Short mmCIF file of C-alpha atoms in Angstrom, two decimals:
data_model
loop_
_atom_site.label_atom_id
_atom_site.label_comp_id
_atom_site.label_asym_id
_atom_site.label_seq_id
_atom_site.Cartn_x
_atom_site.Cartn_y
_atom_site.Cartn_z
CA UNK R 278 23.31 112.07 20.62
CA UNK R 279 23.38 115.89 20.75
CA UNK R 280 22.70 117.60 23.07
CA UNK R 281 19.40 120.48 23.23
CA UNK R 282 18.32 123.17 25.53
CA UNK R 283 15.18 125.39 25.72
CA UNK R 284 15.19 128.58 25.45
CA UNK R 285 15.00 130.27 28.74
CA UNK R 286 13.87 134.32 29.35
CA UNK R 287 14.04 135.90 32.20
CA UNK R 288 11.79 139.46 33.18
CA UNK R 289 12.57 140.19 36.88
CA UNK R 290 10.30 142.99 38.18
CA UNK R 291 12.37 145.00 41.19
CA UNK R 292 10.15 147.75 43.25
CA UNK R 293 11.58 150.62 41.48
CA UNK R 294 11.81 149.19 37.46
CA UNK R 295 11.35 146.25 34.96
CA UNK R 296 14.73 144.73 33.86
CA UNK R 297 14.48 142.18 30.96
CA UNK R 298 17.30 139.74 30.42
CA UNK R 299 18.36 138.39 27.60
CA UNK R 300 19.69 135.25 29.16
CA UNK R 301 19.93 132.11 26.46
CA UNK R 302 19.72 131.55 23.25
CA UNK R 303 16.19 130.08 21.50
CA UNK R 304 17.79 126.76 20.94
CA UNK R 305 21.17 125.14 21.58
CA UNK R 306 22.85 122.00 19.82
CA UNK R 307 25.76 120.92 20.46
CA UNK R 308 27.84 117.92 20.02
CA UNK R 309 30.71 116.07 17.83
CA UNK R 310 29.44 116.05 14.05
CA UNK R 311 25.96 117.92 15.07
CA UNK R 312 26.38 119.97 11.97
CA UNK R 313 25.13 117.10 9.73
CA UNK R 314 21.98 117.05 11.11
CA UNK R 315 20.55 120.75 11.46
CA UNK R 316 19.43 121.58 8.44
CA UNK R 317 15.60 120.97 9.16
CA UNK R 318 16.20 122.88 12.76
CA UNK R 319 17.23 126.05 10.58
CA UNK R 320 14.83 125.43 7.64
CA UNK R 321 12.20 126.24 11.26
CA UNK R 322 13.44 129.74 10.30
CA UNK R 323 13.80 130.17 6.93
CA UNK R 324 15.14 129.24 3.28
CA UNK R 325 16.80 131.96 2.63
CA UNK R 326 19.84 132.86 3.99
CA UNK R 327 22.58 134.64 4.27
CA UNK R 328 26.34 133.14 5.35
CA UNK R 329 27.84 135.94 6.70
CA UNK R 330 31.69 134.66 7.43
CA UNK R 331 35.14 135.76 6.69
CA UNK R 332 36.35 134.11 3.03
CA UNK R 333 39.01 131.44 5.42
CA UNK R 334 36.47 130.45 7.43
CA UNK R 335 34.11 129.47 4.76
CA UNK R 336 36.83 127.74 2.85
CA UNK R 337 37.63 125.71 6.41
CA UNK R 338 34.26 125.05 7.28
CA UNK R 339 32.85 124.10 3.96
CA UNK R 340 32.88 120.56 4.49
CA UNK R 341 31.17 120.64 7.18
CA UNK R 342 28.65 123.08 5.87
CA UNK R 343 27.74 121.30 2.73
CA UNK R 344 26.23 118.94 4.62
CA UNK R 345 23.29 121.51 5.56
CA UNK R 346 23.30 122.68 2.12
CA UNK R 347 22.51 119.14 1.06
CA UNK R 348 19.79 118.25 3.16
CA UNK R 349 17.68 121.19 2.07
CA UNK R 350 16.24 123.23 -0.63
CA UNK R 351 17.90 126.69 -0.07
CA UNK R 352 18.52 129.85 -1.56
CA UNK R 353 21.81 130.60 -0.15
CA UNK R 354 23.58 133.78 -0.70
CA UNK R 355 27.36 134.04 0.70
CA UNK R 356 28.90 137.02 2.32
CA UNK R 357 32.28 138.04 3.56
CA UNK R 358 32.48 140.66 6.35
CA UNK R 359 35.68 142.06 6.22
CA UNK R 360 38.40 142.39 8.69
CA UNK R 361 35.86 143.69 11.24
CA UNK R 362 32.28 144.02 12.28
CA UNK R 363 32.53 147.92 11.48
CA UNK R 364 30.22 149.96 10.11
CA UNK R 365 31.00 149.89 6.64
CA UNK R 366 30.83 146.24 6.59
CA UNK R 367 27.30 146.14 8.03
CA UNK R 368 25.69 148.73 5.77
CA UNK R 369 27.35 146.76 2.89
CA UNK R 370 25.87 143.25 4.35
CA UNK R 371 22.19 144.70 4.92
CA UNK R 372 22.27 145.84 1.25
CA UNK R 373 22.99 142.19 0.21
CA UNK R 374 20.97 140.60 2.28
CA UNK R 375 17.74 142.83 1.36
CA UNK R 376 18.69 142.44 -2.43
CA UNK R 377 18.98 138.43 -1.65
CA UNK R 378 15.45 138.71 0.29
CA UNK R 379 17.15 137.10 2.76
CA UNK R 380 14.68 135.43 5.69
CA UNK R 381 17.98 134.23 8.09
CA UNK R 382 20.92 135.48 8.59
CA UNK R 383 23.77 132.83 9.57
CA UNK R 384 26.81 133.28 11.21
CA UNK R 385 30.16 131.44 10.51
CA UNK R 386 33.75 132.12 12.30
CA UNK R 387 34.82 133.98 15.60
CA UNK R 388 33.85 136.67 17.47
CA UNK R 389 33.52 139.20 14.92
CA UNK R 390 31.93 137.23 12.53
CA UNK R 391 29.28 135.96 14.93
CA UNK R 392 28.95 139.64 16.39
CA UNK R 393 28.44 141.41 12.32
CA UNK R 394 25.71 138.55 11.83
CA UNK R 395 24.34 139.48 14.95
CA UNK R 396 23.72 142.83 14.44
CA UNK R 397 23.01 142.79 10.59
CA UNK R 398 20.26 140.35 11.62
CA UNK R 399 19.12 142.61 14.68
CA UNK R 400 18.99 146.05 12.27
CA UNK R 401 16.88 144.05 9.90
CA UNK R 402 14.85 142.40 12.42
CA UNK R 403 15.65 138.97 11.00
CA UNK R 404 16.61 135.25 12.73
CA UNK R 405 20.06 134.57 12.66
CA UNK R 406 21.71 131.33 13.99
CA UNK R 407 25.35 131.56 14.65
CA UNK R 408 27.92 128.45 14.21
CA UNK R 409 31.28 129.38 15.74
CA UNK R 410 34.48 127.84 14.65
CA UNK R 411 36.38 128.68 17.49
CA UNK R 412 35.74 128.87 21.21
CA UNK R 413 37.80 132.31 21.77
CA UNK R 414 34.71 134.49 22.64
CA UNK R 415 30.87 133.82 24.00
CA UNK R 416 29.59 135.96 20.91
CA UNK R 417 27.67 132.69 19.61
CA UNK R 418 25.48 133.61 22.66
CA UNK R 419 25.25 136.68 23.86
CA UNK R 420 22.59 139.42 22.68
CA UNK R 421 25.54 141.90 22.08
CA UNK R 422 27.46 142.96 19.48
CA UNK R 423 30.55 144.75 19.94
CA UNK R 424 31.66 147.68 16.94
CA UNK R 425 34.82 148.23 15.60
CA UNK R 426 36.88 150.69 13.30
CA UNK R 427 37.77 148.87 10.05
CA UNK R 428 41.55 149.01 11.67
CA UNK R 429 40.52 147.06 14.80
CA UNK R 430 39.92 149.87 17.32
CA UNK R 431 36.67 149.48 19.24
CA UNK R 432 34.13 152.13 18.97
CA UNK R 433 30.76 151.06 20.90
CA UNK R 434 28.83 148.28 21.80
CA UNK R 435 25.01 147.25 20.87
CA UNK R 436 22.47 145.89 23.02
CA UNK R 437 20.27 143.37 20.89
CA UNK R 438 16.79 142.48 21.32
CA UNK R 439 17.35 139.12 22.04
CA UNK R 440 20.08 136.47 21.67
CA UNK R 441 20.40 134.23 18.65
CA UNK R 442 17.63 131.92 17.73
CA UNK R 443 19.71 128.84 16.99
CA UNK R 444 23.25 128.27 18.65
CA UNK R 445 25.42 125.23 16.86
CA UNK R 446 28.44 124.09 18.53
CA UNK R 447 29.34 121.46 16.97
CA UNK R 448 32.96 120.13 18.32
CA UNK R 449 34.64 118.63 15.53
CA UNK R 450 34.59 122.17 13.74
CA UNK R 451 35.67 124.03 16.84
CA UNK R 452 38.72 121.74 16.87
CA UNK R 453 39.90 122.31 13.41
CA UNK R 454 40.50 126.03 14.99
CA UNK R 455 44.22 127.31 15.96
CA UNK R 456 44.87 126.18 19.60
CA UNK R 457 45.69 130.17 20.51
CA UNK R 458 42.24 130.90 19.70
CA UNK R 459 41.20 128.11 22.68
CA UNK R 460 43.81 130.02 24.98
CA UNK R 461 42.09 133.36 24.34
CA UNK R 462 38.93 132.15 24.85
CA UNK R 463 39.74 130.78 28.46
CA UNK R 464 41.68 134.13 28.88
CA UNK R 465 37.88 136.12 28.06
CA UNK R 466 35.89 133.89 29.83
CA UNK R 467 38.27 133.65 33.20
CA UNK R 468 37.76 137.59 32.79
CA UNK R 469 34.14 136.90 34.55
CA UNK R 470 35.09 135.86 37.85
CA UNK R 471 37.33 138.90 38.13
CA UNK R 472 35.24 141.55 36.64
CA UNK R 473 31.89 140.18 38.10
CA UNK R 474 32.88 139.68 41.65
CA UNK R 475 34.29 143.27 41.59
CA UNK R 476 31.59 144.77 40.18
CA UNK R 477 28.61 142.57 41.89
CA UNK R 478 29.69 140.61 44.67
CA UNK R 479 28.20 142.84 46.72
CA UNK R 480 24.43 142.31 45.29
CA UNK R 481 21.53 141.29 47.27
CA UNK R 482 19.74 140.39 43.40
CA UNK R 483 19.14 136.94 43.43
CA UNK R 484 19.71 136.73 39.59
CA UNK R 485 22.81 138.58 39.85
CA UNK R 486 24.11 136.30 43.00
CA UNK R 487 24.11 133.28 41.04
CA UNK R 488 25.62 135.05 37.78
CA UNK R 489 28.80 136.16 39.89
CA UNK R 490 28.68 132.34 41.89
CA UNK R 491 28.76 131.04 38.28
CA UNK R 492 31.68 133.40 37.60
CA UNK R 493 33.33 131.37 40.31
CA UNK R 494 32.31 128.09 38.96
CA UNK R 495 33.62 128.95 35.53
CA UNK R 496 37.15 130.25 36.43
CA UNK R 497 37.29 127.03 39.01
CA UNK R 498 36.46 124.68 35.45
CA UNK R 499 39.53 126.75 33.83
CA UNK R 500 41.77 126.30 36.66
CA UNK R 501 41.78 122.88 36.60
CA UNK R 502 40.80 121.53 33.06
CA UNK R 503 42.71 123.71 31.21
CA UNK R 504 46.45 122.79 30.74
CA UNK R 505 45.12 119.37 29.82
CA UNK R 506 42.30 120.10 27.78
CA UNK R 507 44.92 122.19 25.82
CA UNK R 508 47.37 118.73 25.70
CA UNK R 509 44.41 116.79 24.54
CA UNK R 510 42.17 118.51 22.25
CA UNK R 511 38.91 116.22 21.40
CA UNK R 512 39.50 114.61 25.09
CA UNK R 513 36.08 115.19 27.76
CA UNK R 514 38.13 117.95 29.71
CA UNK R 515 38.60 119.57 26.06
CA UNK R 516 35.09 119.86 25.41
CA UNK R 517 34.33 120.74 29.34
CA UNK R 518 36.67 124.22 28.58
CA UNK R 519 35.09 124.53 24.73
CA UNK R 520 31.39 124.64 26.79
CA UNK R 521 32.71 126.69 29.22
CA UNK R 522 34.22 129.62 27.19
CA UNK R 523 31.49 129.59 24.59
CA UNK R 524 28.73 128.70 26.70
CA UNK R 525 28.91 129.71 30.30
CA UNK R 526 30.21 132.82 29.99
CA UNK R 527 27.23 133.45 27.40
CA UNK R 528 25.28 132.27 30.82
CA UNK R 529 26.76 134.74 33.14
CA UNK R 530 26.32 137.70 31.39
CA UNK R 531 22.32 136.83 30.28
CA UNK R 532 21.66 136.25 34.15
CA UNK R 533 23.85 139.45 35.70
CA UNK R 534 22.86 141.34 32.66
CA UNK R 535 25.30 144.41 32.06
CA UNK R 536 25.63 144.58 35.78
CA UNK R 537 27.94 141.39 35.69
CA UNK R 538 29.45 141.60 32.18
CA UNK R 539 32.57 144.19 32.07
CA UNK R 540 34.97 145.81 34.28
CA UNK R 541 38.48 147.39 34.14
CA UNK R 542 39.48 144.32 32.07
CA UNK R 543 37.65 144.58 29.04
CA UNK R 544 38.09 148.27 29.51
CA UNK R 545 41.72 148.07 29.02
CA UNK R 546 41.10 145.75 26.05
CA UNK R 547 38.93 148.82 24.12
CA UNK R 548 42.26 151.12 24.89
CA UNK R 549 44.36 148.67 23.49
CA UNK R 550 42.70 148.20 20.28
CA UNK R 551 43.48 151.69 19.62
CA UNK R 552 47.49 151.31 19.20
CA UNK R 553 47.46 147.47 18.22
CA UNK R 554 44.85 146.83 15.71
CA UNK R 555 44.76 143.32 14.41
CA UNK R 556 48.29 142.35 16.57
CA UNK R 557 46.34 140.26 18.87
CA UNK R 558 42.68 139.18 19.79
CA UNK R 559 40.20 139.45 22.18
CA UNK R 560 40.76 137.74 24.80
CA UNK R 561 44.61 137.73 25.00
CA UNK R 562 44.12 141.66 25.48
CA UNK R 563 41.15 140.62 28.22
CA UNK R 564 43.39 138.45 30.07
CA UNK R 565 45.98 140.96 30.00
CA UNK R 566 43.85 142.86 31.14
CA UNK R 567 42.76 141.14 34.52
CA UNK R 568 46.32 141.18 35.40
CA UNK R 569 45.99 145.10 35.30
CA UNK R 570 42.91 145.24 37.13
CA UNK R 571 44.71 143.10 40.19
CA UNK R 572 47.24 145.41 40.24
CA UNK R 573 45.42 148.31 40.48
CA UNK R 574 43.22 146.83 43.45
CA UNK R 575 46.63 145.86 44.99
CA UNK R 576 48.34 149.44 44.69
CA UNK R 577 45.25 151.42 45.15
CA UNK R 578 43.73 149.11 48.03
CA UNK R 579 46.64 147.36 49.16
CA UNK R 580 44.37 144.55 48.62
CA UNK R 581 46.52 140.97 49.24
CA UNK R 582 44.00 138.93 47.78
CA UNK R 583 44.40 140.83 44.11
CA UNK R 584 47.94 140.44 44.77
CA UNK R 585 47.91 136.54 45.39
CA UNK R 586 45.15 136.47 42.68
CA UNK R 587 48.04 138.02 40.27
CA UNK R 588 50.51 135.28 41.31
CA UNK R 589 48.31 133.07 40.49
CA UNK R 590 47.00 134.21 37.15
CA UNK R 591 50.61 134.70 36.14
CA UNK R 592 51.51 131.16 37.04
CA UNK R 593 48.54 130.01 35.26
CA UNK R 594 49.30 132.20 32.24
CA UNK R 595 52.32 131.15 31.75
CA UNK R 596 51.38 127.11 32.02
CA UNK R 597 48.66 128.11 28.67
CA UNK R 598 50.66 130.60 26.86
CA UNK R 599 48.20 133.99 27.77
CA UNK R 600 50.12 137.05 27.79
CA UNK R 601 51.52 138.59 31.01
CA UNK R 602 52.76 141.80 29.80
CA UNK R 603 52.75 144.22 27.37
CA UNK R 604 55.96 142.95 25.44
CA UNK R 605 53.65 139.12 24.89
CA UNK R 606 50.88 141.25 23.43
CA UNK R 607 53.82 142.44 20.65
CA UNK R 608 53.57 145.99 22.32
CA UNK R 609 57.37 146.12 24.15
CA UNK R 610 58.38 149.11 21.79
CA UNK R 611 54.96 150.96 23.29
CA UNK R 612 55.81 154.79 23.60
CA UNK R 613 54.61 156.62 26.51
CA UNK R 614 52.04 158.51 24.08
CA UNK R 615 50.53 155.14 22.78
CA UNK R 616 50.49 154.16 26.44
CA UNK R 617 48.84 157.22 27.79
CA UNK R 618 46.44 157.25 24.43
CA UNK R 619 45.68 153.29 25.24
CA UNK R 620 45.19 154.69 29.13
CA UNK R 621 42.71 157.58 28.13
CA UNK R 622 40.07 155.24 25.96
CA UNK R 623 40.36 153.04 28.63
CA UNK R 624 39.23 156.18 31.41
CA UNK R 625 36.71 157.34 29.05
CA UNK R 626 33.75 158.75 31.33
CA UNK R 627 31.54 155.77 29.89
CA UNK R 628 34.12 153.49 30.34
CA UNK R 629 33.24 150.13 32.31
CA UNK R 630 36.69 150.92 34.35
CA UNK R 631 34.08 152.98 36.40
CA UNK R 632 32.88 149.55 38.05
CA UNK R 633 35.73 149.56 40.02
CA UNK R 634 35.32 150.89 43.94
CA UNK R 635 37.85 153.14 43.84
CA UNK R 636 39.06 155.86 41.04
CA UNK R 637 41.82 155.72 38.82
CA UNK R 638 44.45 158.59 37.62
CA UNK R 639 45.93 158.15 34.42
CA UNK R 640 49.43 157.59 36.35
CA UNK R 641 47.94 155.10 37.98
CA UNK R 642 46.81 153.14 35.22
CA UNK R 643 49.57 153.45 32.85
CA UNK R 644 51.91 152.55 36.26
CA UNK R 645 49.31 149.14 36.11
CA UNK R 646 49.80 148.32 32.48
CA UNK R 647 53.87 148.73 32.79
CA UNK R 648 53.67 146.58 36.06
CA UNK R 649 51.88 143.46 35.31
CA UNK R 650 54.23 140.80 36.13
CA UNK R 651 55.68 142.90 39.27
CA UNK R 652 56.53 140.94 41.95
CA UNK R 653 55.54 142.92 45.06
CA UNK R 654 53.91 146.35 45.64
CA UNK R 655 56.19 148.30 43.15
CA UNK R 656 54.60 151.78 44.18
CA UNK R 657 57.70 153.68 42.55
CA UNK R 658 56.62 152.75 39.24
CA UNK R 659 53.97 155.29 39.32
CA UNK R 660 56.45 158.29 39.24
CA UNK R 661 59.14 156.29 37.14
CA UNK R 662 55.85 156.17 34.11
CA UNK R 663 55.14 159.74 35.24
CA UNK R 664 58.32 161.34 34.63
CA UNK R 665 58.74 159.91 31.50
CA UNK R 666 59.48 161.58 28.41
CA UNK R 667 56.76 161.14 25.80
CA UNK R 668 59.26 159.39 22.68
CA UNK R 669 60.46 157.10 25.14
CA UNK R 670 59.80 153.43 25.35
CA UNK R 671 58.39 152.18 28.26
CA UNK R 672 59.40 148.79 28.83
CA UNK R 673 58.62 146.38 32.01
#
């Protein structure tokens, strides 16, 4: 029997300002084979929509899909997004939707997928229900979509008016998905504890409290479920990591708002994009990520916690197969200059890296990205980066 949830909102009034949260989804169902059995749910919204998914994805999920298509009396129009959710892509996917008089926009595929249907359906102030086939990212839930260049770099992020009206997760197609994509997704979603505790575990908010305490609970579920749900995919601790990655993190960052959501991690993820492009995804630069973030808390603080919170991760990592360095992200012929470049997006004045208690050089953070899987304090490797010469590798 699938499972449903009700749509929650949240509008917490504070003494000095209103702050609306976006926390949940309208509707939520979930379950093994759910898919055959939705139709009516999204026919609540409209008959004519719009599959907005890359040309793989609807060839995988198809199956499952026709299964809607039978059970109701559509106008379906199909739609391929491209290699990102750019801005080409969504002026293109607005002009077929309005010539299809499209009424609903659904969502098909990963991250990028769900984040282009997302925002195509937020620009024309349409529903849109989003079906992920993987559980690498939250973007099935979340009321943000993130923009890229059509070569992978990321460019800005959009607030939406709400999150999606219908969420399907429906397990059997998340399983046909690539088991990396599974090991991203914890990497992304383990990101919360890190980044939210840093940047809110401080807050009296009573909201934002039990966001960053739900941060905890989530990394504790990846901790220990994990390696096994990764041995046996379909199995209960499977489906406990699939809920957490897709749907507790969505959780998290609807209750801690912006406050809770991003850090150092995901801000060395947006620097990356600009020298790797398409070499890896989301959250296997976000895990790397955290690993940088500990280090700089253990160099710049001497903080012994980040540093036996590194040991850890890197034990961890290595059990799942998340990268630990720059070399497992493909990048162990970076030069200096795409280092430094990758360093500079990531310092940006806007950048969420600003979270962080403390400030960060440049040296400092290119020393943290070159000394991920360092075994002690390695505070040398801040003048061996610095003295570099800019056509020079810089390897680990």
């Amino acid at each position: 029997m699938p499972n449903q949830f009700s749509p929650k909102t949240v509008s917490t009034e504070t003494s000095s300002s209103l702050l609306t949260l976006t926390v949940a989804p309208g509707k939520i169902i979930r379950g093994a084979g759910v898919l055959q059995s939705v139709s009516a749910e999204i026919s609540r919204l409209g008959s004519r929509p719009l599959i907005i998914a890359g040309n793989s994805t609807l060839a995988i999920a198809q199956k499952s899909l026709q299964a809607i298509f039978a059970e109701s009396n559509w106008h379906t129009a199909h739609a391929n997004y491209g290699a990102d959710c750019c801005e080409a892509s969504l002026e293109a996917l607005r002009n077929t939707a309005q010539e299809h008089q499209a009424d609903v926009i659904i969502g098909v595929g990963g991250g990028k997928a769900l984040d282009t249907a997302k925002l195509v359906a937020h620009q024309l102030q349409l529903p849109v229900v989003t079906i992920p086939t993987s559980a690498a990212t939250c973007a099935a839930w979340t009321a943000l979509s993130n923009v890229y260049s059509p070569s992978g770099a990321f460019l800005y992020d959009v607030a939406l008016s709400h999150c999606p009206d219908l969420l399907i997760l429906d397990y059997d197609l998340i399983q046909t998905a690539p088991q990396h994509t599974l090991v991203a997704g914890i990497g992304d979603a383990i990101a919360k504890w890190y980044e939210a505790s840093v940047s809110s575990g401080n807050s009296q908010q009573t909201l934002i409290i039990s966001a960053v305490q739900q941060a905890r609970v989530l990394r504790d579920i990846l901790l220990q479920k994990s390696t096994t749900a990764l041995k046996e995919p379909g199995s209960a601790d499977w489906r406990e990591v699939v809920d957490a990655t897709v749907l507790l993190a969505g959780v998290i960052g609807g209750l801690g708002g912006a406050q809770c959501r991003t850090v150092a991690a995901h801000a060395v993820h947006n620097g990356l994009t600009h020298i790797s492009g398409h070499s890896s995804i989301h959250g296997e630069k976000v895990a790397y990520g955290i690993l940088v973030q500990l280090r700089l808390e253990e160099m710049l603080q001497s903080n012994q916690l980040a540093a036996s919170a590194r040991q850890q991760l890197l034990k961890f990592y290595a059990e799942i197969g998340l990268p630990r360095n720059l070399d497992d992200l493909g990048l162990g012929n970076i030069t200096l200059g795409e280092l430094q470049t990758s360093a500079e997006i990531a310092l940006d004045p806007k950048s969420d890296i600003h979270r962080l208690p403390f400030k960060v050089a440049m040296e400092q953070l290119m020393a943290a990205m070159v000394s991920t899987t360092a075994p002690t304090d390695s505070r040398d490797v801040i003048n061996r980066v610095s003295t570099r010469g800019m056509s020079e590798e810089v390897l680990e």
